[in-house]
Amino acid sequence: MENNLNICKTCGNDSFATGQLGHSSFTTDSNVRPIGSLIASGSPLILSFCKNCGEVTSLKVAKPEKFK
């Protein structure tokens, strides 16, 4: 999903992409987990970033219900 409404603060580019960190069927190592929980699977992170320089403009927890 692209977001062309933003301007990158680093390079001035206006083209962005979205990616995901974590959420593999084999490992949850990159997932965000509740503090103090060793066994919770947690949630992947959704990142929006500049297609030109890679500057990350936002981080979002994909499944916030895992923290309730």
mmCIF file of C-alpha atoms in Angstrom:
data_model
loop_
_atom_site.group_PDB
_atom_site.id
_atom_site.type_symbol
_atom_site.label_atom_id
_atom_site.label_comp_id
_atom_site.label_asym_id
_atom_site.label_seq_id
_atom_site.Cartn_x
_atom_site.Cartn_y
_atom_site.Cartn_z
ATOM 1 C CA MET A 1 0.000 0.000 0.000
ATOM 2 C CA GLU A 2 1.484 3.321 -1.025
ATOM 3 C CA ASN A 3 0.937 6.634 0.681
ATOM 4 C CA ASN A 4 1.699 9.556 -1.644
ATOM 5 C CA LEU A 5 0.339 12.246 0.709
ATOM 6 C CA ASN A 6 3.557 12.503 2.748
ATOM 7 C CA ILE A 7 6.885 14.137 2.040
ATOM 8 C CA CYS A 8 9.998 12.433 3.392
ATOM 9 C CA LYS A 9 11.748 14.650 5.961
ATOM 10 C CA THR A 10 15.122 13.176 5.007
ATOM 11 C CA CYS A 11 15.193 13.390 1.202
ATOM 12 C CA GLY A 12 11.999 15.219 0.131
ATOM 13 C CA ASN A 13 10.652 12.255 -1.857
ATOM 14 C CA ASP A 14 6.885 11.712 -1.919
ATOM 15 C CA SER A 15 6.740 7.982 -2.688
ATOM 16 C CA PHE A 16 6.232 5.575 0.211
ATOM 17 C CA ALA A 17 5.773 1.830 0.675
ATOM 18 C CA THR A 18 4.505 -0.384 3.484
ATOM 19 C CA GLY A 19 6.181 -3.537 4.789
ATOM 20 C CA GLN A 20 5.924 -5.949 7.677
ATOM 21 C CA LEU A 21 8.464 -7.049 10.249
ATOM 22 C CA GLY A 22 7.736 -10.402 11.858
ATOM 23 C CA HIS A 23 4.839 -12.835 11.407
ATOM 24 C CA SER A 24 6.383 -16.013 10.126
ATOM 25 C CA SER A 25 4.729 -19.388 10.546
ATOM 26 C CA PHE A 26 8.051 -20.783 11.820
ATOM 27 C CA THR A 27 9.271 -18.046 14.154
ATOM 28 C CA THR A 28 7.961 -15.018 16.027
ATOM 29 C CA ASP A 29 11.402 -13.589 16.826
ATOM 30 C CA SER A 30 10.649 -10.207 15.199
ATOM 31 C CA ASN A 31 7.221 -9.786 16.784
ATOM 32 C CA VAL A 32 6.565 -7.211 19.498
ATOM 33 C CA ARG A 33 5.596 -8.949 22.740
ATOM 34 C CA PRO A 34 4.102 -7.686 26.001
ATOM 35 C CA ILE A 35 6.817 -6.744 28.506
ATOM 36 C CA GLY A 36 7.570 -9.634 30.839
ATOM 37 C CA SER A 37 5.922 -12.261 28.630
ATOM 38 C CA LEU A 38 8.228 -14.951 27.314
ATOM 39 C CA ILE A 39 5.609 -17.204 25.737
ATOM 40 C CA ALA A 40 3.200 -14.724 24.088
ATOM 41 C CA SER A 41 3.429 -14.718 20.292
ATOM 42 C CA GLY A 42 2.925 -10.954 20.164
ATOM 43 C CA SER A 43 2.275 -9.055 16.961
ATOM 44 C CA PRO A 44 4.166 -8.120 13.800
ATOM 45 C CA LEU A 45 5.016 -4.482 13.096
ATOM 46 C CA ILE A 46 3.750 -2.637 10.019
ATOM 47 C CA LEU A 47 6.241 -0.056 8.713
ATOM 48 C CA SER A 48 5.739 2.809 6.257
ATOM 49 C CA PHE A 49 8.944 3.987 4.642
ATOM 50 C CA CYS A 50 10.327 6.230 1.892
ATOM 51 C CA LYS A 51 10.975 4.326 -1.331
ATOM 52 C CA ASN A 52 13.954 6.562 -2.119
ATOM 53 C CA CYS A 53 16.051 6.628 1.065
ATOM 54 C CA GLY A 54 14.353 4.049 3.337
ATOM 55 C CA GLU A 55 13.524 6.488 6.144
ATOM 56 C CA VAL A 56 10.782 4.916 8.288
ATOM 57 C CA THR A 57 7.849 7.302 8.727
ATOM 58 C CA SER A 58 5.598 5.148 10.920
ATOM 59 C CA LEU A 59 5.481 1.946 12.957
ATOM 60 C CA LYS A 60 2.193 0.253 13.798
ATOM 61 C CA VAL A 61 1.460 -2.902 15.791
ATOM 62 C CA ALA A 62 -0.567 -5.120 13.435
ATOM 63 C CA LYS A 63 -2.568 -6.900 16.165
ATOM 64 C CA PRO A 64 -3.012 -4.546 19.150
ATOM 65 C CA GLU A 65 -5.625 -6.899 20.614
ATOM 66 C CA LYS A 66 -2.739 -9.200 21.628
ATOM 67 C CA PHE A 67 -1.856 -6.640 24.336
ATOM 68 C CA LYS A 68 -5.246 -6.361 26.057
#
